[in-house]
């Protein structure tokens, strides 16, 4: 298996024959360049901002020093790809509102911003000189020693050569001996470079990696953003259902009535037959549109809640279904929609694949969790790996932090259980809904 980090590569016997020494050298050399650039930029910002602060023009420049760590940290995360596969994730949260003011307020309140500023100051003051020293000792000195014969042949006139500007070598045997020593030191320096680059990368990860509270905050923000997306998706589904119900469906109803009247008034003949076929086709299209509207977001679910919608779905199932639901109130819209479509898909699978004679749907809310179970007495053997649709049900539930479990032994029927954490919200028409469900009346 190929090494994924520089530390893993250092332990391999063929380290010198891999690209990792070159990557370590590039990491340290680019660190020197970055450190010098950061030092010059910070000194320039502070100097110019301090001079112009007398006329208030330099105050934004001084304020920019507090945010100087952001671009440096972004470059460091990108540079880490030289010594490891995969950069360090950022620790910044998304601003709550659009605009520069919200962005600045969010960044200045984050601990990650100040850690990155500390990293930038450390990089400008201490890290780049240390990296430059390591590169000089591990690379430049051995290369200069290995070039001793070349120096003797060019600048030394073939008689002598200065090694590292410190001692003089006379004679070719001594020159070649120093060159061989330089090559050996260069090979040893490759390991020194690898260790230094790995240590530098480890320090960078320590300073820039998100802390546990920040990760928790990011997870919470992702959960809230996912909840907002789910709510927006459900609102869009309801809008499409309402537009189809109040627009296209009403036009088709009017068209069907017009064709029916024309069919009654037409004299017997080819025209009457054409009108009859058109009237029948319009009626079929109207029926399909009603099924489509019901599948997008049934009106009974929005008006009366999950309990009534499940009862309505059970009434429309070709397999006899018994419903036992006990909900103390309405649930969040996204939860009701997810549970309803899971029940509908499960009942459709029962009718198409199970060969069951009867099914049962149970549901209740206990311990802050909605639990819905669909039982059937069919042949069993349901398996998500065979494309039974169970994977899609699990994905739908995961959007609302729900979980799906299936028990389906061959010949023993199938039990599908969906659990969704949620809170109950009181419904104004809950009593009327419960009475309708108890009497078997279909709402809406």
C-alpha positions as CSV (number, residue, x, y, z in Angstrom):
1,X,0.0,0.0,0.0
2,X,1.3,3.4,-0.9
3,X,2.2,5.7,2.0
4,X,-0.3,8.5,2.6
5,X,1.8,10.8,4.7
6,X,5.4,11.8,4.9
7,X,5.9,10.0,8.3
8,X,4.7,6.8,6.7
9,X,7.1,7.2,3.8
10,X,10.1,7.8,6.2
11,X,9.7,4.3,7.5
12,X,9.9,2.7,4.1
13,X,13.3,1.3,2.9
14,X,13.0,2.9,-0.5
15,X,12.3,6.3,0.8
16,X,15.1,8.0,-1.1
17,X,13.8,6.6,-4.4
18,X,10.3,8.0,-4.0
19,X,9.0,11.6,-4.6
20,X,8.7,12.2,-0.9
21,X,12.1,13.8,-0.3
22,X,11.4,16.2,-3.1
23,X,7.9,16.9,-1.7
24,X,9.5,17.6,1.8
25,X,12.0,19.9,0.2
26,X,9.3,21.8,-1.7
27,X,7.3,22.0,1.5
28,X,10.1,23.6,3.5
29,X,11.3,25.9,0.7
30,X,7.7,27.2,0.1
31,X,7.5,27.7,3.9
32,X,10.5,29.9,3.8
33,X,9.0,32.0,0.9
34,X,5.6,32.1,2.7
35,X,7.2,33.2,6.0
36,X,9.2,36.0,4.3
37,X,6.0,37.2,2.5
38,X,4.0,37.2,5.7
39,X,6.7,39.1,7.6
40,X,6.9,41.8,4.9
41,X,3.2,42.1,4.7
42,X,2.6,42.4,8.5
43,X,5.4,44.9,8.9
44,X,4.0,46.9,6.0
45,X,0.4,46.8,7.3
46,X,1.5,47.9,10.8
47,X,3.8,50.6,9.6
48,X,1.5,52.1,7.0
49,X,-1.5,51.7,9.2
50,X,0.2,53.3,12.2
51,X,1.3,56.3,10.1
52,X,-2.1,56.8,8.5
53,X,-4.0,56.2,11.7
54,X,-3.6,59.9,12.6
55,X,-6.0,60.7,9.7
56,X,-8.2,57.6,10.4
57,X,-7.3,56.2,7.0
58,X,-5.0,53.6,8.5
59,X,-7.5,52.2,10.9
60,X,-8.8,49.7,8.4
61,X,-5.3,48.6,7.7
62,X,-4.6,48.0,11.4
63,X,-7.9,46.1,11.6
64,X,-6.8,43.9,8.7
65,X,-3.9,42.7,10.8
66,X,-6.3,40.8,13.0
67,X,-7.6,38.9,9.9
68,X,-4.1,38.4,8.4
69,X,-4.1,34.8,9.6
70,X,-7.0,33.8,7.3
71,X,-5.2,33.8,3.9
72,X,-2.1,32.4,5.5
73,X,-4.0,29.5,7.0
74,X,-5.7,28.9,3.6
75,X,-2.3,28.7,2.0
76,X,-1.0,26.4,4.7
77,X,-3.9,24.0,4.3
78,X,-3.1,23.9,0.6
79,X,0.6,23.3,1.2
80,X,-0.1,20.4,3.5
81,X,-1.0,18.4,0.4
82,X,2.7,18.2,-0.3
83,X,3.4,16.1,2.8
84,X,0.0,14.3,3.4
85,X,-3.0,13.3,1.3
86,X,-5.9,15.5,2.2
87,X,-5.7,19.0,3.7
88,X,-6.7,20.1,7.2
89,X,-10.5,21.1,7.3
90,X,-11.3,24.6,8.0
91,X,-12.7,25.6,11.4
92,X,-14.8,28.6,10.4
93,X,-18.6,28.7,10.5
94,X,-20.7,30.3,7.8
95,X,-22.0,33.8,8.6
96,X,-25.6,33.9,9.7
97,X,-26.5,36.6,7.2
98,X,-25.1,37.8,3.9
99,X,-22.9,40.9,3.8
100,X,-19.5,42.1,4.9
101,X,-20.6,43.2,8.4
102,X,-21.9,39.8,9.3
103,X,-18.8,38.1,7.9
104,X,-16.5,40.3,9.9
105,X,-18.5,39.9,13.1
106,X,-18.5,36.1,12.7
107,X,-14.8,35.9,12.0
108,X,-13.7,38.2,14.9
109,X,-15.8,36.1,17.4
110,X,-14.3,32.8,16.4
111,X,-11.4,31.3,18.2
112,X,-10.1,29.8,14.9
113,X,-9.4,33.3,13.6
114,X,-7.1,34.2,16.5
115,X,-5.4,30.9,16.4
116,X,-4.7,31.5,12.7
117,X,-3.3,34.9,13.5
118,X,-1.0,33.4,16.1
119,X,0.1,30.9,13.5
120,X,0.8,33.7,11.0
121,X,2.9,35.6,13.6
122,X,4.8,32.4,14.5
123,X,5.4,31.6,10.8
124,X,6.8,35.2,10.2
125,X,9.0,35.3,13.3
126,X,10.4,31.8,14.0
127,X,9.3,29.1,11.6
128,X,10.7,30.3,8.3
129,X,14.2,31.0,9.7
130,X,14.3,27.5,11.2
131,X,13.1,26.0,7.8
132,X,15.8,28.0,6.0
133,X,18.5,26.7,8.4
134,X,17.4,23.1,7.8
135,X,17.3,23.5,4.0
136,X,20.8,25.1,4.1
137,X,22.4,22.4,6.3
138,X,20.6,19.4,4.7
139,X,20.7,20.5,1.1
140,X,23.0,23.4,0.3
141,X,26.0,22.3,2.3
142,X,26.1,18.7,0.9
143,X,25.5,20.0,-2.6
144,X,28.4,22.4,-2.2
145,X,30.6,19.5,-1.0
146,X,29.6,17.3,-3.8
147,X,30.5,20.0,-6.3
148,X,34.1,20.2,-5.0
149,X,35.7,18.5,-8.1
150,X,33.8,20.9,-10.4
151,X,35.0,23.9,-8.4
152,X,38.6,22.6,-8.6
153,X,38.3,22.2,-12.3
154,X,36.9,25.6,-12.9
155,X,37.8,28.2,-10.3
156,X,40.7,26.4,-8.7
157,X,42.7,25.8,-11.9
158,X,42.9,22.1,-11.1
159,X,45.1,22.7,-8.1
160,X,42.8,23.6,-5.1
161,X,39.2,24.4,-4.1
162,X,37.5,26.1,-1.2
163,X,35.0,23.8,0.5
164,X,32.1,25.8,2.1
165,X,34.4,28.8,2.2
166,X,36.1,27.3,5.3
167,X,38.9,24.9,4.3
168,X,41.0,24.3,1.2
169,X,41.3,21.0,-0.6
170,X,44.4,20.3,-2.7
171,X,44.6,17.4,-5.0
172,X,42.0,15.4,-6.9
173,X,41.8,12.4,-4.5
174,X,40.8,14.8,-1.6
175,X,38.4,16.6,-3.9
176,X,36.6,13.4,-4.9
177,X,36.6,12.2,-1.3
178,X,34.8,15.4,-0.2
179,X,32.4,14.9,-3.1
180,X,31.6,11.4,-2.0
181,X,31.1,12.6,1.6
182,X,28.8,15.3,0.2
183,X,26.6,12.7,-1.6
184,X,26.4,10.6,1.6
185,X,25.4,13.7,3.6
186,X,22.9,14.6,1.0
187,X,21.2,11.2,1.4
188,X,21.2,11.6,5.1
189,X,19.9,15.1,4.7
190,X,16.9,13.8,2.8
191,X,15.8,12.0,6.0
192,X,16.5,15.2,8.0
193,X,14.3,17.1,5.6
194,X,11.6,14.5,5.9
195,X,11.6,14.7,9.7
196,X,11.6,18.5,9.7
197,X,8.8,18.7,7.2
198,X,6.8,16.2,9.1
199,X,7.3,18.1,12.4
200,X,6.4,21.4,10.7
201,X,3.2,19.9,9.2
202,X,2.3,18.4,12.6
203,X,2.6,21.8,14.2
204,X,0.5,23.4,11.5
205,X,-2.2,20.8,12.0
206,X,-2.1,21.4,15.7
207,X,-2.6,25.1,15.3
208,X,-5.1,25.1,12.4
209,X,-7.2,22.0,13.0
210,X,-10.7,22.7,14.4
211,X,-11.1,22.0,18.1
212,X,-13.8,19.7,19.5
213,X,-16.3,22.6,20.4
214,X,-15.8,24.1,17.0
215,X,-16.5,20.8,15.3
216,X,-19.7,20.4,17.4
217,X,-20.8,23.9,16.4
218,X,-20.2,23.1,12.7
219,X,-22.2,19.9,13.1
220,X,-25.0,21.8,14.7
221,X,-24.9,24.4,11.9
222,X,-24.9,21.7,9.3
223,X,-27.9,20.1,11.0
224,X,-29.8,23.4,11.0
225,X,-28.9,24.1,7.4
226,X,-30.1,20.6,6.4
227,X,-33.4,21.2,8.4
228,X,-33.9,24.5,6.5
229,X,-33.3,22.7,3.1
230,X,-35.8,20.0,4.1
231,X,-38.4,22.6,5.1
232,X,-37.8,24.5,1.8
233,X,-38.2,21.3,-0.2
234,X,-41.4,20.4,1.5
235,X,-42.7,23.9,1.0
236,X,-41.9,23.7,-2.7
237,X,-43.7,20.3,-2.9
238,X,-46.8,21.8,-1.3
239,X,-46.7,24.8,-3.7
240,X,-46.4,22.4,-6.7
241,X,-49.3,20.4,-5.4
242,X,-51.4,23.5,-4.8
243,X,-50.7,24.9,-8.2
244,X,-51.6,21.6,-9.9
245,X,-54.7,21.2,-7.8
246,X,-56.0,24.7,-8.3
247,X,-54.8,25.2,-11.8
248,X,-54.2,22.3,-14.2
249,X,-56.7,20.0,-12.5
250,X,-59.5,22.6,-12.6
251,X,-58.9,23.2,-16.3
252,X,-59.0,19.5,-17.0
253,X,-62.3,19.2,-15.0
254,X,-63.7,22.0,-17.2
255,X,-62.4,20.4,-20.3
256,X,-63.9,17.1,-19.3
257,X,-67.3,18.7,-18.7
258,X,-67.2,20.6,-22.0
259,X,-66.4,17.4,-23.9
260,X,-69.2,15.6,-22.0
261,X,-71.8,18.2,-23.0
262,X,-70.5,18.2,-26.6
263,X,-70.8,14.5,-26.6
264,X,-74.4,14.7,-25.5
265,X,-75.3,17.3,-28.1
266,X,-73.5,15.7,-31.0
267,X,-75.6,13.6,-33.4
268,X,-74.8,9.9,-33.8
269,X,-71.9,9.4,-36.2
270,X,-68.1,9.7,-36.5
271,X,-68.1,13.1,-34.7
272,X,-69.8,11.6,-31.7
273,X,-67.4,8.7,-31.5
274,X,-64.4,11.1,-31.7
275,X,-65.9,13.2,-28.9
276,X,-66.6,10.1,-26.8
277,X,-62.9,9.0,-27.1
278,X,-61.7,12.5,-26.3
279,X,-64.0,12.6,-23.3
280,X,-62.8,9.3,-22.0
281,X,-59.1,10.3,-22.6
282,X,-59.6,13.5,-20.7
283,X,-61.1,11.6,-17.8
284,X,-58.1,9.2,-17.8
285,X,-55.7,12.2,-17.8
286,X,-57.7,13.8,-15.0
287,X,-57.4,10.6,-12.9
288,X,-53.7,10.3,-13.5
289,X,-53.2,14.0,-12.6
290,X,-55.1,13.4,-9.3
291,X,-52.8,10.5,-8.5
292,X,-49.8,12.6,-9.3
293,X,-51.0,15.4,-7.1
294,X,-51.7,13.0,-4.3
295,X,-48.2,11.5,-4.7
296,X,-46.5,14.9,-4.6
297,X,-48.0,16.0,-1.3
298,X,-51.5,14.7,-0.4
299,X,-53.9,17.4,0.9
300,X,-55.1,15.2,3.7
301,X,-51.5,15.1,5.1
302,X,-51.3,18.9,5.1
303,X,-54.8,19.4,6.5
304,X,-55.3,16.6,8.9
305,X,-51.9,15.2,9.7
306,X,-50.0,11.9,9.5
307,X,-52.6,9.7,11.3
308,X,-55.4,10.6,8.8
309,X,-53.0,10.4,5.8
310,X,-51.8,6.9,6.7
311,X,-55.5,5.8,7.1
312,X,-56.2,7.2,3.7
313,X,-53.2,5.4,2.2
314,X,-54.4,2.1,3.8
315,X,-57.8,2.5,2.3
316,X,-56.3,2.8,-1.2
317,X,-54.1,-0.2,-0.8
318,X,-55.1,-3.4,-2.7
319,X,-54.0,-5.4,0.3
320,X,-56.3,-5.2,3.4
321,X,-54.4,-3.0,5.9
322,X,-55.2,-2.4,9.6
323,X,-54.1,0.9,11.0
324,X,-53.3,1.4,14.7
325,X,-52.0,5.0,15.3
326,X,-51.8,6.9,18.5
327,X,-50.4,10.4,18.1
328,X,-51.0,13.1,20.8
329,X,-50.7,15.9,18.3
330,X,-49.3,17.2,15.0
331,X,-45.6,16.6,14.1
332,X,-43.2,18.8,12.2
333,X,-44.1,18.9,8.5
334,X,-40.9,17.3,7.3
335,X,-41.3,14.4,9.8
336,X,-44.9,13.8,8.7
337,X,-44.0,13.8,5.1
338,X,-41.0,11.4,5.5
339,X,-43.1,9.0,7.6
340,X,-46.0,9.1,5.3
341,X,-44.0,8.4,2.1
342,X,-42.2,5.6,3.9
343,X,-45.6,4.0,4.8
344,X,-46.8,4.5,1.2
345,X,-43.7,2.9,-0.3
346,X,-43.8,0.1,2.2
347,X,-47.5,-0.7,1.4
348,X,-46.6,-0.5,-2.3
349,X,-43.9,-3.1,-1.8
350,X,-46.3,-5.3,0.1
351,X,-48.8,-5.2,-2.8
352,X,-46.2,-5.8,-5.5
353,X,-43.6,-8.2,-4.0
354,X,-44.7,-9.8,-0.7
355,X,-47.7,-11.9,-1.8
356,X,-49.2,-11.0,1.6
357,X,-52.9,-11.4,2.4
358,X,-53.0,-8.6,5.0
359,X,-50.8,-5.9,6.5
360,X,-50.8,-3.7,9.5
361,X,-49.5,-0.2,10.2
362,X,-48.7,0.8,13.7
363,X,-47.5,4.2,14.9
364,X,-46.9,6.2,18.1
365,X,-44.8,8.9,19.7
366,X,-42.9,8.0,22.8
367,X,-39.7,9.3,24.4
368,X,-39.4,12.1,21.9
369,X,-39.4,9.7,18.9
370,X,-42.0,8.8,16.3
371,X,-42.1,5.1,15.6
372,X,-43.9,3.6,12.6
373,X,-44.0,-0.1,11.8
374,X,-45.4,-1.9,8.8
375,X,-46.1,-5.6,9.2
376,X,-47.2,-8.1,6.5
377,X,-47.7,-11.9,6.4
378,X,-46.0,-12.3,3.0
379,X,-43.2,-14.5,1.9
380,X,-40.4,-12.3,3.5
381,X,-36.9,-12.2,2.2
382,X,-36.7,-8.5,1.6
383,X,-33.1,-7.4,1.0
384,X,-32.0,-3.8,0.4
385,X,-29.0,-5.1,-1.6
386,X,-31.3,-6.5,-4.2
387,X,-32.8,-3.1,-5.0
388,X,-36.1,-3.5,-3.1
389,X,-36.4,0.2,-2.5
390,X,-35.4,-0.1,1.2
391,X,-32.2,1.9,0.5
392,X,-34.2,4.8,-0.8
393,X,-36.5,4.7,2.3
394,X,-33.4,4.8,4.6
395,X,-32.0,7.7,2.7
396,X,-35.4,9.6,3.0
397,X,-35.4,9.0,6.7
398,X,-31.7,10.0,7.2
399,X,-32.6,13.5,6.0
400,X,-34.7,14.0,9.2
401,X,-32.2,12.0,11.4
402,X,-34.4,8.9,11.2
403,X,-33.4,5.3,11.2
404,X,-34.8,2.3,9.3
405,X,-34.7,-1.3,10.3
406,X,-36.1,-4.4,8.5
407,X,-36.7,-7.9,9.7
408,X,-37.7,-10.2,6.9
409,X,-36.9,-13.8,7.3
410,X,-37.8,-16.0,4.3
411,X,-41.3,-17.3,4.8
412,X,-41.9,-15.3,7.9
413,X,-43.3,-12.0,6.7
414,X,-41.7,-8.6,6.9
415,X,-41.5,-6.0,9.7
416,X,-40.3,-2.6,8.6
417,X,-39.7,-0.1,11.4
418,X,-38.9,3.6,11.0
419,X,-37.9,5.8,13.9
420,X,-37.6,9.6,13.7
421,X,-36.7,11.9,16.6
422,X,-39.1,14.8,16.8
423,X,-41.3,16.9,19.1
424,X,-45.1,17.0,19.0
425,X,-46.8,20.3,18.3
426,X,-50.5,20.8,19.3
427,X,-52.9,20.7,16.4
428,X,-56.0,22.8,16.4
429,X,-58.1,20.2,14.6
430,X,-56.6,17.2,16.4
431,X,-59.8,16.1,18.0
432,X,-61.8,16.2,14.8
433,X,-59.0,14.2,13.1
434,X,-59.0,11.6,15.7
435,X,-62.8,11.2,15.6
436,X,-62.7,10.8,11.8
437,X,-60.0,8.2,11.9
438,X,-61.7,6.3,14.7
439,X,-64.9,6.0,12.7
440,X,-63.1,5.1,9.6
441,X,-64.2,8.2,7.8
442,X,-61.7,9.4,5.2
443,X,-60.8,13.1,5.7
444,X,-60.9,15.6,2.9
